[in-house]
Short mmCIF file of C-alpha atoms and ligand atoms in Angstrom, two decimals:
data_model
loop_
_atom_site.label_atom_id
_atom_site.label_comp_id
_atom_site.label_asym_id
_atom_site.label_seq_id
_atom_site.Cartn_x
_atom_site.Cartn_y
_atom_site.Cartn_z
CA MET A 9 -62.24 -48.17 64.17
CA SER A 10 -65.33 -50.34 63.82
CA PRO A 11 -65.26 -53.69 65.63
CA SER A 12 -64.23 -56.60 63.43
CA ARG A 13 -66.34 -59.71 63.14
CA ILE A 14 -65.05 -62.76 65.02
CA THR A 15 -66.74 -65.98 64.05
CA HIS A 16 -66.59 -69.79 64.37
CA TYR A 17 -63.98 -72.08 62.82
CA VAL A 18 -65.60 -75.16 61.31
CA ASP A 19 -64.40 -77.80 58.91
CA GLY A 20 -61.07 -76.06 58.37
CA ALA A 21 -62.47 -72.60 57.56
CA ASP A 22 -63.93 -69.50 59.16
CA TRP A 23 -67.69 -69.81 59.18
CA SER A 24 -69.45 -67.55 56.70
CA GLY A 25 -73.11 -67.85 57.70
CA ALA A 26 -75.27 -65.13 59.24
CA THR A 27 -75.68 -64.81 62.99
CA ASP A 28 -78.62 -63.73 65.16
CA ARG A 29 -76.69 -62.86 68.28
CA THR A 30 -73.29 -61.27 68.96
CA SER A 31 -71.34 -60.10 71.98
CA GLN A 32 -68.70 -57.41 72.35
CA VAL A 33 -64.97 -58.05 72.73
CA PHE A 34 -62.96 -55.24 74.36
CA ASN A 35 -59.39 -54.05 74.49
CA PRO A 36 -59.21 -53.83 78.29
CA ALA A 37 -56.32 -51.34 78.21
CA THR A 38 -58.36 -48.75 76.30
CA GLY A 39 -61.94 -49.79 76.97
CA GLU A 40 -62.52 -49.81 73.22
CA VAL A 41 -64.84 -52.39 71.61
CA THR A 42 -62.61 -54.19 69.11
CA GLY A 43 -64.66 -57.22 68.13
CA ALA A 44 -68.21 -58.39 67.49
CA LEU A 45 -68.32 -62.08 68.32
CA ASP A 46 -70.85 -64.42 66.72
CA LEU A 47 -72.71 -66.43 69.37
CA ALA A 48 -73.79 -69.88 68.20
CA SER A 49 -77.35 -71.14 68.49
CA ALA A 50 -77.98 -74.70 69.64
CA ASP A 51 -78.73 -75.62 66.00
CA LEU A 52 -75.38 -74.32 64.85
CA VAL A 53 -73.61 -76.27 67.60
CA GLY A 54 -75.40 -79.35 66.23
CA GLU A 55 -74.01 -78.62 62.74
CA VAL A 56 -70.47 -78.20 64.09
CA VAL A 57 -70.67 -81.45 66.05
CA ALA A 58 -71.99 -83.21 62.92
CA SER A 59 -69.03 -81.97 60.92
CA ALA A 60 -66.60 -83.16 63.61
CA ALA A 61 -68.38 -86.52 63.79
CA LYS A 62 -67.98 -86.90 60.01
CA ALA A 63 -64.24 -86.18 60.16
CA TRP A 64 -63.57 -88.35 63.20
CA PRO A 65 -63.50 -91.98 61.91
CA GLU A 66 -60.75 -91.36 59.37
CA TRP A 67 -58.63 -89.48 61.94
CA ALA A 68 -59.16 -92.24 64.51
CA ASP A 69 -57.84 -94.74 61.96
CA THR A 70 -54.84 -92.60 61.02
CA SER A 71 -51.59 -94.26 62.07
CA LEU A 72 -49.68 -93.11 65.11
CA ALA A 73 -46.77 -92.24 62.83
CA ARG A 74 -48.91 -89.82 60.82
CA ARG A 75 -50.63 -88.39 63.86
CA SER A 76 -47.34 -87.64 65.58
CA LYS A 77 -46.04 -85.94 62.41
CA VAL A 78 -48.99 -83.54 62.62
CA LEU A 79 -48.21 -82.92 66.29
CA PHE A 80 -44.56 -82.13 65.55
CA ALA A 81 -45.58 -79.76 62.72
CA PHE A 82 -48.12 -78.05 64.99
CA ARG A 83 -45.46 -77.59 67.69
CA GLU A 84 -43.14 -75.90 65.17
CA LEU A 85 -45.90 -73.66 63.82
CA LEU A 86 -46.98 -72.59 67.27
CA ASP A 87 -43.40 -71.79 68.19
CA ARG A 88 -43.02 -69.71 65.02
CA ASN A 89 -46.30 -67.86 65.65
CA LYS A 90 -46.02 -67.47 69.43
CA LYS A 91 -45.53 -63.70 69.38
CA GLU A 92 -48.61 -63.17 67.21
CA VAL A 93 -50.69 -65.37 69.51
CA ALA A 94 -49.32 -63.53 72.57
CA ALA A 95 -50.25 -60.18 70.99
CA LEU A 96 -53.85 -61.40 70.50
CA ILE A 97 -53.99 -62.43 74.16
CA THR A 98 -52.77 -59.03 75.33
CA ALA A 99 -55.19 -57.22 73.02
CA GLU A 100 -58.27 -59.00 74.40
CA HIS A 101 -57.29 -60.21 77.89
CA GLY A 102 -55.01 -57.33 78.88
CA LYS A 103 -52.15 -59.28 80.48
CA VAL A 104 -48.70 -57.88 79.66
CA LEU A 105 -46.95 -59.24 76.57
CA ASP A 106 -44.24 -61.20 78.41
CA ASP A 107 -46.84 -62.92 80.51
CA ALA A 108 -48.92 -63.71 77.42
CA LEU A 109 -45.85 -65.22 75.78
CA GLY A 110 -45.23 -67.31 78.91
CA GLU A 111 -48.78 -68.62 78.64
CA VAL A 112 -48.26 -69.67 75.02
CA MET A 113 -45.01 -71.44 75.92
CA ARG A 114 -46.71 -73.40 78.72
CA GLY A 115 -49.39 -74.47 76.22
CA LEU A 116 -46.70 -75.44 73.75
CA GLU A 117 -45.21 -77.79 76.38
CA VAL A 118 -48.41 -79.85 76.20
CA ALA A 119 -48.04 -80.13 72.41
CA GLU A 120 -44.46 -81.35 73.00
CA PHE A 121 -45.74 -83.95 75.45
CA ALA A 122 -48.36 -85.07 72.91
CA CYS A 123 -45.64 -85.55 70.25
CA GLY A 124 -44.71 -88.70 72.19
CA ILE A 125 -48.15 -90.23 71.61
CA PRO A 126 -46.89 -93.50 70.09
CA HIS A 127 -45.09 -94.23 73.33
CA LEU A 128 -47.91 -92.91 75.53
CA LEU A 129 -50.50 -95.17 73.88
CA LYS A 130 -48.42 -98.34 74.10
CA GLY A 131 -50.42 -101.08 75.75
CA GLY A 132 -49.31 -104.08 77.78
CA TYR A 133 -48.89 -107.63 76.44
CA SER A 134 -48.79 -110.86 78.42
CA GLU A 135 -47.83 -113.90 76.42
CA ASN A 136 -49.23 -117.23 77.61
CA ALA A 137 -51.42 -115.73 80.36
CA SER A 138 -53.16 -119.10 80.22
CA THR A 139 -51.75 -121.97 78.22
CA GLY A 140 -51.73 -120.82 74.59
CA VAL A 141 -53.68 -117.64 75.48
CA ASP A 142 -52.23 -114.13 75.14
CA VAL A 143 -53.71 -110.98 76.75
CA TYR A 144 -53.05 -107.42 75.67
CA SER A 145 -54.44 -103.95 76.28
CA LEU A 146 -55.31 -101.12 73.86
CA ARG A 147 -56.45 -97.55 74.31
CA GLN A 148 -58.86 -96.15 71.71
CA PRO A 149 -60.21 -92.62 71.11
CA LEU A 150 -63.62 -91.52 72.39
CA GLY A 151 -65.01 -89.72 69.32
CA VAL A 152 -65.97 -86.04 69.33
CA VAL A 153 -64.85 -84.30 72.53
CA ALA A 154 -65.74 -80.82 73.81
CA VAL A 155 -63.42 -78.33 75.50
CA ILE A 156 -64.94 -75.27 77.22
CA SER A 157 -62.40 -72.72 78.41
CA PRO A 158 -62.22 -69.58 80.59
CA PHE A 159 -61.02 -66.07 79.79
CA ASN A 160 -57.89 -66.03 81.92
CA PHE A 161 -55.66 -68.31 79.83
CA PRO A 162 -57.21 -68.02 76.37
CA ALA A 163 -54.43 -70.00 74.67
CA MET A 164 -52.92 -72.21 77.37
CA VAL A 165 -56.04 -73.73 78.91
CA PRO A 166 -57.42 -75.01 75.57
CA MET A 167 -53.96 -76.47 74.95
CA TRP A 168 -54.03 -78.37 78.24
CA PHE A 169 -56.48 -80.65 76.45
CA ILE A 170 -56.52 -80.27 72.66
CA PRO A 171 -53.08 -81.58 71.59
CA ILE A 172 -53.61 -84.71 73.69
CA ALA A 173 -57.20 -85.20 72.53
CA ILE A 174 -56.11 -84.92 68.89
CA ALA A 175 -53.01 -87.09 69.36
CA CYS A 176 -55.25 -89.77 70.89
CA GLY A 177 -57.37 -89.78 67.71
CA ASN A 178 -60.39 -87.68 68.75
CA ALA A 179 -62.11 -84.79 66.96
CA VAL A 180 -62.48 -81.59 69.00
CA VAL A 181 -65.08 -78.86 69.41
CA LEU A 182 -63.68 -75.97 71.46
CA LYS A 183 -65.90 -73.29 73.00
CA PRO A 184 -63.54 -70.53 74.16
CA SER A 185 -64.44 -67.71 76.50
CA GLU A 186 -66.56 -65.08 74.77
CA LYS A 187 -64.37 -62.39 76.38
CA ASP A 188 -61.16 -63.19 74.47
CA PRO A 189 -61.70 -65.76 71.72
CA SER A 190 -59.14 -64.65 69.10
CA ALA A 191 -56.02 -66.41 70.43
CA ALA A 192 -57.76 -69.79 70.47
CA LEU A 193 -59.04 -69.20 66.93
CA ALA A 194 -55.53 -68.33 65.72
CA VAL A 195 -54.12 -71.51 67.27
CA ALA A 196 -56.97 -73.59 65.75
CA ARG A 197 -56.02 -72.37 62.26
CA LEU A 198 -52.44 -73.61 62.81
CA TRP A 199 -53.69 -77.20 63.05
CA LYS A 200 -54.82 -77.10 59.43
CA GLU A 201 -51.42 -75.78 58.37
CA ALA A 202 -49.83 -78.62 60.36
CA GLY A 203 -51.71 -81.13 58.20
CA LEU A 204 -54.68 -81.99 60.42
CA PRO A 205 -57.68 -82.98 58.26
CA ASP A 206 -60.54 -80.47 58.13
CA GLY A 207 -63.25 -81.03 60.71
CA VAL A 208 -60.98 -82.61 63.36
CA MET A 209 -60.41 -79.26 65.13
CA ASN A 210 -63.35 -76.85 65.38
CA VAL A 211 -64.13 -73.73 67.38
CA VAL A 212 -67.65 -72.68 68.19
CA ASN A 213 -68.16 -69.35 69.94
CA GLY A 214 -71.02 -68.76 72.27
CA ASP A 215 -72.48 -68.47 75.71
CA LYS A 216 -74.71 -70.66 77.90
CA GLU A 217 -76.81 -71.73 74.89
CA ALA A 218 -73.75 -73.19 73.15
CA VAL A 219 -72.45 -74.80 76.36
CA ASP A 220 -75.81 -76.43 77.05
CA ALA A 221 -76.01 -77.70 73.48
CA LEU A 222 -72.60 -79.35 73.87
CA LEU A 223 -73.44 -80.81 77.29
CA THR A 224 -76.57 -82.51 76.00
CA HIS A 225 -75.52 -83.50 72.45
CA PRO A 226 -75.48 -87.30 72.09
CA ASP A 227 -72.40 -87.27 69.84
CA ILE A 228 -70.23 -85.40 72.36
CA LYS A 229 -68.41 -88.09 74.29
CA SER A 230 -66.49 -86.05 76.84
CA VAL A 231 -66.33 -82.53 78.24
CA SER A 232 -63.19 -80.83 79.55
CA PHE A 233 -64.27 -77.64 81.31
CA VAL A 234 -62.29 -74.94 83.09
CA GLY A 235 -63.97 -71.95 84.76
CA SER A 236 -65.58 -70.77 87.97
CA THR A 237 -66.77 -73.29 90.56
CA PRO A 238 -70.56 -72.85 90.21
CA ILE A 239 -70.38 -73.33 86.44
CA ALA A 240 -67.91 -76.24 86.79
CA LYS A 241 -70.35 -77.99 89.12
CA TYR A 242 -73.22 -77.36 86.70
CA VAL A 243 -71.20 -78.63 83.76
CA TYR A 244 -70.15 -81.75 85.66
CA GLU A 245 -73.70 -82.55 86.79
CA THR A 246 -75.33 -81.85 83.42
CA GLY A 247 -72.63 -83.56 81.34
CA THR A 248 -72.52 -86.73 83.44
CA ALA A 249 -76.34 -86.85 83.53
CA HIS A 250 -76.14 -87.00 79.74
CA GLY A 251 -73.73 -89.92 79.80
CA LYS A 252 -70.50 -88.00 79.19
CA ARG A 253 -67.09 -88.33 80.73
CA VAL A 254 -66.46 -84.95 82.40
CA GLN A 255 -63.49 -83.22 83.97
CA ALA A 256 -64.54 -79.80 85.27
CA LEU A 257 -61.85 -77.61 86.83
CA GLY A 258 -63.24 -74.82 89.01
CA GLY A 259 -62.18 -71.77 90.98
CA ALA A 260 -59.52 -71.30 93.63
CA LYS A 261 -58.36 -69.52 96.75
CA ASN A 262 -54.67 -70.20 96.99
CA HIS A 263 -52.79 -69.74 100.26
CA MET A 264 -49.10 -69.12 100.73
CA LEU A 265 -47.90 -70.14 104.20
CA VAL A 266 -44.78 -68.29 105.38
CA LEU A 267 -43.02 -69.85 108.37
CA PRO A 268 -40.85 -67.70 110.67
CA ASP A 269 -37.63 -69.27 109.35
CA ALA A 270 -38.39 -68.44 105.69
CA ASP A 271 -36.16 -66.22 103.58
CA LEU A 272 -38.41 -63.15 103.76
CA ASP A 273 -37.02 -61.50 100.63
CA LEU A 274 -37.76 -64.61 98.61
CA ALA A 275 -41.21 -64.83 100.21
CA ALA A 276 -41.97 -61.15 99.52
CA ASP A 277 -40.89 -61.48 95.87
CA ALA A 278 -43.02 -64.59 95.50
CA ALA A 279 -46.09 -63.01 97.14
CA VAL A 280 -45.92 -60.00 94.82
CA ASN A 281 -45.28 -62.05 91.67
CA ALA A 282 -47.98 -64.61 92.42
CA GLY A 283 -50.46 -62.12 93.87
CA PHE A 284 -50.36 -59.51 91.13
CA GLY A 285 -49.08 -61.28 88.00
CA SER A 286 -51.77 -61.19 85.30
CA ALA A 287 -53.69 -58.79 87.60
CA GLY A 288 -54.45 -61.69 89.93
CA GLU A 289 -56.54 -63.34 87.21
CA ARG A 290 -54.79 -66.69 87.50
CA CYS A 291 -56.33 -69.82 88.96
CA MET A 292 -52.96 -70.36 90.68
CA ALA A 293 -52.63 -66.75 91.91
CA ILE A 294 -51.82 -66.36 95.59
CA SER A 295 -54.67 -64.42 97.18
CA ALA A 296 -54.19 -65.30 100.85
CA LEU A 297 -50.79 -64.81 102.45
CA VAL A 298 -50.73 -66.69 105.75
CA ALA A 299 -47.95 -65.25 107.89
CA VAL A 300 -46.89 -67.23 110.95
CA GLU A 301 -45.99 -64.70 113.65
CA PRO A 302 -43.72 -62.96 114.41
CA VAL A 303 -42.94 -62.40 110.68
CA ALA A 304 -46.05 -60.49 109.53
CA ASP A 305 -44.90 -56.89 110.13
CA ASP A 306 -41.54 -57.47 108.46
CA LEU A 307 -43.06 -59.38 105.54
CA VAL A 308 -45.77 -56.78 104.93
CA SER A 309 -43.21 -53.97 104.88
CA ARG A 310 -41.04 -55.83 102.34
CA ILE A 311 -44.12 -56.44 100.17
CA VAL A 312 -45.13 -52.78 100.32
CA ASP A 313 -41.60 -51.75 99.17
CA ARG A 314 -41.89 -54.00 96.16
CA MET A 315 -45.43 -52.88 95.31
CA GLY A 316 -44.19 -49.29 95.11
CA LYS A 317 -42.04 -50.26 92.13
CA LEU A 318 -44.83 -51.81 90.05
CA ARG A 319 -46.28 -50.00 87.03
CA THR A 320 -49.86 -50.79 86.07
CA GLY A 321 -51.02 -50.02 82.54
CA ASP A 322 -51.31 -51.09 78.93
CA GLY A 323 -49.76 -54.54 78.50
CA THR A 324 -48.05 -53.48 75.27
CA ARG A 325 -46.07 -50.68 76.99
CA GLY A 326 -43.68 -52.70 79.15
CA CYS A 327 -45.75 -52.28 82.33
CA ASP A 328 -45.60 -54.89 85.11
CA MET A 329 -49.33 -55.45 85.34
CA GLY A 330 -52.19 -54.94 82.90
CA PRO A 331 -55.88 -54.13 83.34
CA LEU A 332 -58.68 -56.44 84.41
CA VAL A 333 -60.53 -58.20 81.64
CA THR A 334 -63.76 -56.16 81.55
CA GLY A 335 -65.31 -53.10 83.14
CA PRO A 336 -67.88 -55.11 85.14
CA HIS A 337 -65.13 -57.41 86.45
CA ARG A 338 -63.00 -54.42 87.51
CA ASP A 339 -66.05 -52.98 89.29
CA LYS A 340 -66.67 -56.30 91.06
CA VAL A 341 -63.07 -56.38 92.29
CA THR A 342 -63.17 -52.74 93.51
CA GLY A 343 -66.44 -53.67 95.25
CA TYR A 344 -64.46 -56.26 97.23
CA VAL A 345 -61.89 -53.62 98.17
CA ALA A 346 -64.69 -51.47 99.59
CA ALA A 347 -66.15 -54.49 101.40
CA GLY A 348 -62.75 -55.31 102.94
CA VAL A 349 -62.52 -51.81 104.41
CA GLU A 350 -66.08 -52.02 105.72
CA GLU A 351 -65.46 -55.43 107.29
CA GLY A 352 -62.49 -54.06 109.24
CA ALA A 353 -59.40 -55.24 107.37
CA THR A 354 -56.46 -52.82 107.19
CA LEU A 355 -56.06 -51.43 103.67
CA VAL A 356 -52.28 -51.04 103.41
CA VAL A 357 -52.04 -50.23 99.69
CA ASP A 358 -55.14 -49.00 97.84
CA GLY A 359 -54.92 -49.78 94.12
CA ARG A 360 -57.96 -47.60 93.37
CA ASP A 361 -55.85 -44.48 93.95
CA ALA A 362 -53.08 -45.22 91.49
CA ASP A 363 -51.98 -43.62 88.20
CA PHE A 364 -52.19 -45.89 85.20
CA ASP A 365 -50.07 -46.00 82.09
CA GLY A 366 -52.95 -46.71 79.72
CA GLY A 367 -56.15 -45.35 78.19
CA ASP A 368 -58.47 -43.29 80.41
CA ASP A 369 -61.22 -45.82 79.82
CA GLY A 370 -59.07 -48.89 80.52
CA PHE A 371 -60.26 -51.37 83.15
CA PHE A 372 -57.45 -50.70 85.60
CA LEU A 373 -56.96 -51.39 89.27
CA ALA A 374 -53.43 -51.32 90.70
CA PRO A 375 -52.09 -53.91 93.16
CA THR A 376 -53.94 -53.74 96.47
CA LEU A 377 -52.84 -55.08 99.86
CA PHE A 378 -54.94 -55.86 102.92
CA ASP A 379 -53.52 -56.81 106.32
CA GLN A 380 -55.28 -58.17 109.43
CA VAL A 381 -57.73 -60.14 107.31
CA THR A 382 -59.81 -62.76 109.13
CA PRO A 383 -61.53 -65.87 107.73
CA GLU A 384 -65.07 -64.43 108.12
CA MET A 385 -64.41 -61.50 105.77
CA SER A 386 -65.68 -61.71 102.19
CA ILE A 387 -62.24 -60.74 100.85
CA TYR A 388 -60.93 -63.95 102.42
CA ARG A 389 -63.90 -66.22 101.68
CA ASP A 390 -64.56 -65.40 98.04
CA GLU A 391 -62.45 -65.86 94.96
CA ILE A 392 -61.93 -62.21 93.97
CA PHE A 393 -59.86 -62.92 90.83
CA GLY A 394 -58.13 -59.54 90.86
CA PRO A 395 -54.95 -57.89 92.16
CA VAL A 396 -55.96 -58.02 95.82
CA LEU A 397 -53.66 -59.77 98.28
CA SER A 398 -54.89 -60.48 101.82
CA VAL A 399 -52.52 -61.09 104.73
CA VAL A 400 -53.92 -63.38 107.42
CA ARG A 401 -51.86 -63.56 110.61
CA VAL A 402 -51.62 -66.90 112.47
CA HIS A 403 -49.59 -68.06 115.45
CA SER A 404 -48.43 -71.52 114.44
CA TYR A 405 -47.91 -73.90 111.51
CA GLU A 406 -50.89 -75.91 112.75
CA GLU A 407 -53.20 -72.88 112.73
CA GLY A 408 -52.09 -72.02 109.18
CA LEU A 409 -52.57 -75.58 107.97
CA ARG A 410 -56.04 -75.76 109.53
CA LEU A 411 -57.04 -72.55 107.75
CA ILE A 412 -55.92 -73.94 104.38
CA ASN A 413 -57.56 -77.33 104.90
CA ASP A 414 -60.84 -75.75 106.07
CA ASN A 415 -61.08 -73.73 102.86
CA PRO A 416 -63.55 -75.20 100.37
CA TYR A 417 -61.10 -74.75 97.48
CA GLY A 418 -58.01 -76.90 96.97
CA ASN A 419 -56.30 -75.84 93.76
CA GLY A 420 -52.80 -74.61 94.64
CA THR A 421 -50.82 -73.69 97.75
CA ALA A 422 -47.24 -72.94 98.72
CA ILE A 423 -45.08 -73.07 101.81
CA PHE A 424 -42.05 -70.84 102.34
CA THR A 425 -39.53 -72.19 104.84
CA ASN A 426 -35.92 -73.28 105.15
CA ASP A 427 -36.94 -76.29 107.22
CA GLY A 428 -37.10 -79.41 105.05
CA GLY A 429 -38.97 -81.34 107.72
CA ALA A 430 -41.71 -78.71 107.94
CA ALA A 431 -42.03 -78.61 104.15
CA ARG A 432 -42.25 -82.38 103.97
CA ARG A 433 -44.93 -82.41 106.67
CA PHE A 434 -46.89 -79.71 104.80
CA GLN A 435 -46.86 -81.52 101.46
CA HIS A 436 -48.18 -84.60 103.24
CA GLU A 437 -50.85 -82.92 105.36
CA VAL A 438 -52.25 -80.22 103.11
CA GLU A 439 -55.51 -80.98 101.29
CA VAL A 440 -54.67 -79.26 98.02
CA GLY A 441 -53.93 -80.73 94.59
CA MET A 442 -50.82 -78.72 93.64
CA VAL A 443 -48.21 -77.75 96.21
CA GLY A 444 -45.19 -75.45 95.97
CA VAL A 445 -42.22 -75.57 98.31
CA ASN A 446 -40.54 -72.15 98.06
CA VAL A 447 -42.27 -71.98 94.63
CA PRO A 448 -45.28 -69.66 94.50
CA ILE A 449 -47.16 -70.78 91.36
CA PRO A 450 -46.70 -74.55 91.29
CA VAL A 451 -48.23 -75.24 87.86
CA PRO A 452 -47.08 -78.79 87.04
CA VAL A 453 -45.03 -79.40 83.89
CA SER A 454 -46.98 -80.99 81.03
CA TYR A 455 -45.87 -84.58 81.72
CA PHE A 456 -47.38 -84.36 85.21
CA SER A 457 -51.09 -83.58 85.54
CA PHE A 458 -52.80 -80.32 86.51
CA GLY A 459 -55.77 -80.26 88.84
CA GLY A 460 -57.05 -79.27 92.25
CA TRP A 461 -59.03 -80.97 94.99
CA LYS A 462 -62.40 -80.25 96.62
CA SER A 463 -64.41 -77.41 94.98
CA SER A 464 -61.56 -76.79 92.53
CA LEU A 465 -62.26 -79.90 90.46
CA PHE A 466 -65.33 -82.00 89.69
CA GLY A 467 -64.56 -85.41 88.19
CA ASP A 468 -61.57 -87.54 88.95
CA THR A 469 -59.15 -86.92 86.10
CA HIS A 470 -56.73 -84.03 86.05
CA ALA A 471 -55.58 -82.24 82.90
CA HIS A 472 -52.63 -83.31 80.68
CA GLY A 473 -49.87 -85.76 81.55
CA ILE A 474 -50.79 -89.43 81.54
CA GLU A 475 -54.16 -88.60 83.14
CA GLY A 476 -54.97 -86.58 80.01
CA VAL A 477 -54.15 -89.57 77.79
CA HIS A 478 -56.44 -91.73 79.90
CA PHE A 479 -59.24 -89.16 79.85
CA PHE A 480 -59.24 -88.99 76.06
CA THR A 481 -59.14 -92.76 75.46
CA ARG A 482 -61.05 -95.89 76.44
CA GLY A 483 -59.20 -98.97 77.58
CA LYS A 484 -59.80 -102.36 76.01
CA VAL A 485 -58.28 -105.69 76.91
CA VAL A 486 -58.06 -108.52 74.35
CA THR A 487 -57.71 -112.15 75.37
CA SER A 488 -56.73 -114.21 72.33
CA ARG A 489 -55.95 -117.77 71.37
CA TRP A 490 -54.90 -118.83 67.94
CA LEU A 491 -56.57 -122.14 67.61
CA ASP A 492 -54.77 -125.31 68.36
CA PRO A 493 -57.16 -128.24 67.85
CA SER A 494 -55.98 -129.89 71.05
CA HIS A 495 -57.66 -127.10 73.04
CA GLY A 496 -61.14 -127.69 71.67
CA GLY A 497 -64.04 -129.21 73.61
CA LEU A 498 -67.10 -128.05 75.56
CA ASN A 499 -66.77 -126.47 79.02
CA LEU A 500 -69.57 -124.28 80.44
CA GLY A 501 -67.60 -123.29 83.58
CA PHE A 502 -66.14 -119.81 84.12
CA PRO A 503 -62.77 -119.58 82.31
CA GLN A 504 -59.88 -120.43 84.62
CA ASN A 505 -56.30 -119.85 83.72
CA THR A 506 -54.20 -122.93 83.45
P1 LIG B 287 -66.65 -68.71 83.84
O1 LIG B 287 -67.08 -69.86 84.69
O2 LIG B 287 -67.45 -67.46 83.86
O3 LIG B 287 -66.61 -69.17 82.29
C1 LIG B 287 -65.96 -70.35 81.88
C2 LIG B 287 -66.67 -70.89 80.63
O4 LIG B 287 -68.02 -71.19 80.98
C3 LIG B 287 -66.73 -69.87 79.50
O5 LIG B 287 -66.46 -70.54 78.28
C4 LIG B 287 -68.16 -69.34 79.57
O6 LIG B 287 -68.66 -68.97 78.31
C5 LIG B 287 -68.92 -70.51 80.12
N1 LIG B 287 -70.09 -70.08 80.93
C6 LIG B 287 -70.21 -68.93 81.65
N2 LIG B 287 -71.41 -68.89 82.26
C7 LIG B 287 -72.06 -70.02 81.93
C8 LIG B 287 -73.33 -70.57 82.27
N3 LIG B 287 -74.19 -69.92 83.06
N4 LIG B 287 -73.66 -71.77 81.76
C9 LIG B 287 -72.82 -72.45 80.96
N5 LIG B 287 -71.59 -71.98 80.61
C10 LIG B 287 -71.22 -70.79 81.09
O7 LIG B 287 -65.12 -68.45 84.20
P2 LIG B 287 -64.20 -67.24 83.70
O8 LIG B 287 -64.64 -66.00 84.39
O9 LIG B 287 -64.09 -67.25 82.22
O10 LIG B 287 -62.78 -67.72 84.27
C11 LIG B 287 -62.33 -67.47 85.57
C12 LIG B 287 -62.61 -68.65 86.48
O11 LIG B 287 -61.98 -69.82 85.98
C13 LIG B 287 -62.04 -68.45 87.88
O12 LIG B 287 -62.96 -68.94 88.81
C14 LIG B 287 -60.77 -69.30 87.86
O13 LIG B 287 -60.33 -69.75 89.12
C15 LIG B 287 -61.21 -70.43 87.01
N6 LIG B 287 -60.07 -71.13 86.45
C16 LIG B 287 -59.75 -72.32 87.01
C17 LIG B 287 -58.66 -73.03 86.54
C18 LIG B 287 -58.28 -74.34 87.15
O14 LIG B 287 -57.38 -74.97 86.64
N7 LIG B 287 -58.92 -74.80 88.20
C19 LIG B 287 -57.90 -72.51 85.49
C20 LIG B 287 -58.27 -71.29 84.93
C21 LIG B 287 -59.38 -70.61 85.43
#
């Protein structure tokens, strides 16, 4: 089967122009090249931004009633098409179908939140702030906003931002990951069906050239980026240097702290689910399991039992875990497994040895477990982004907490304990943006905001929830007096409220 062309979505239609550069999209379960993706030049990005800028003023002036109707229609359409979108995710990302469906549903939650936009955009009003003077606040859209997303949640991460940006009255240019762009394109087409005017939602595919063009374009007012830490930092620095509002979410190294009083079956289930779900390619995956002694031996043996039951293979075949996203990424992760052995960690389960239920050329690596990992080792220090779980043994709560707080990342963490006081102390003391208490993947619901601390987020606004509404709008305060002749007269002093 020859690869099919995947192109941009501009002004309510698939783009039909010619392209100079393309990149390959794979089915990671078979290794087959399934798509040839058009990569935009900087000039083309300029054309897409111009089309969004043309569509924006009318959408910004569209009433809240009409905007929320589009949001409700989009929510229904996405719900009706969720299985098709999930199938596209599995075909290009590799994650198993159930997991892909879960991703779509978590994105859909943000659309549901955005349906309440009339309430979310309500300002404040103070009558008679000064005698005869009323003061009220408004929030207005920014203009054309850019969203740049990673490969690991090809549908959900764009939806952390886009429904809110659109509900707030902005026009959007999305640049999805070049590894798995089709799900985001399919969701973009649903907006048109939901009644969104052409040009308000656009998708431009590309690599660094397209990203740089967005970061420097004068008509792009904000950038919402999610990806690895070095690129997030670059995007934040370049975007803000060009006068844009930027929220750039970066990489992670998430720790799960297991105290001696924890329910070890619950902890073992959680470690396996959060360590190996989506082949460890989640920004909230647990990659470091911090066991407070004397539980480590017992916990490791319960984890090993569970790992023996997992089937790795093609995500369409009912397996527990799919392949990694690309061949080079699989090779990078297996490189870390080799490095862990060389650096002296104990390789308890070696995923390189496994049988896979998928194509011979699929990008597979089965769940892998290291014990006796220490903080100097590269498998502890680096974000591996694969199905590799490292057990670090510590001797107290304080030692575990110090390890977590010394880590440069601060995206997610979890504590497992039956002691409410210890959990409460942890949530207060830990320097991480999202915390789970006996919950391994504490991704906040859409009406709270998602975001990490330290090297896991550059900028100060987290994604979705009320912070999302603030990110995609500018505040304005109006002080008004409807003239009463008795208040006339000259006064050059600074206005004082009387
Ligand atoms: P990535 O940084 O390679 O790519 C992210 C986006 O940046 C893509 O759209 C890509 O095209 C673009 N890009 C890549 N190289 C670039 C460059 N040199 N200049 C400009 N743009 C560039 O990330 P990825 O591999 O797609 O995704 C995995 C990473 O994303 C992991 O580090 C993961 O932790 C992180 N992530 C973080 C969160 C979070 O909420 N903090 C969520 C999901 C993923």
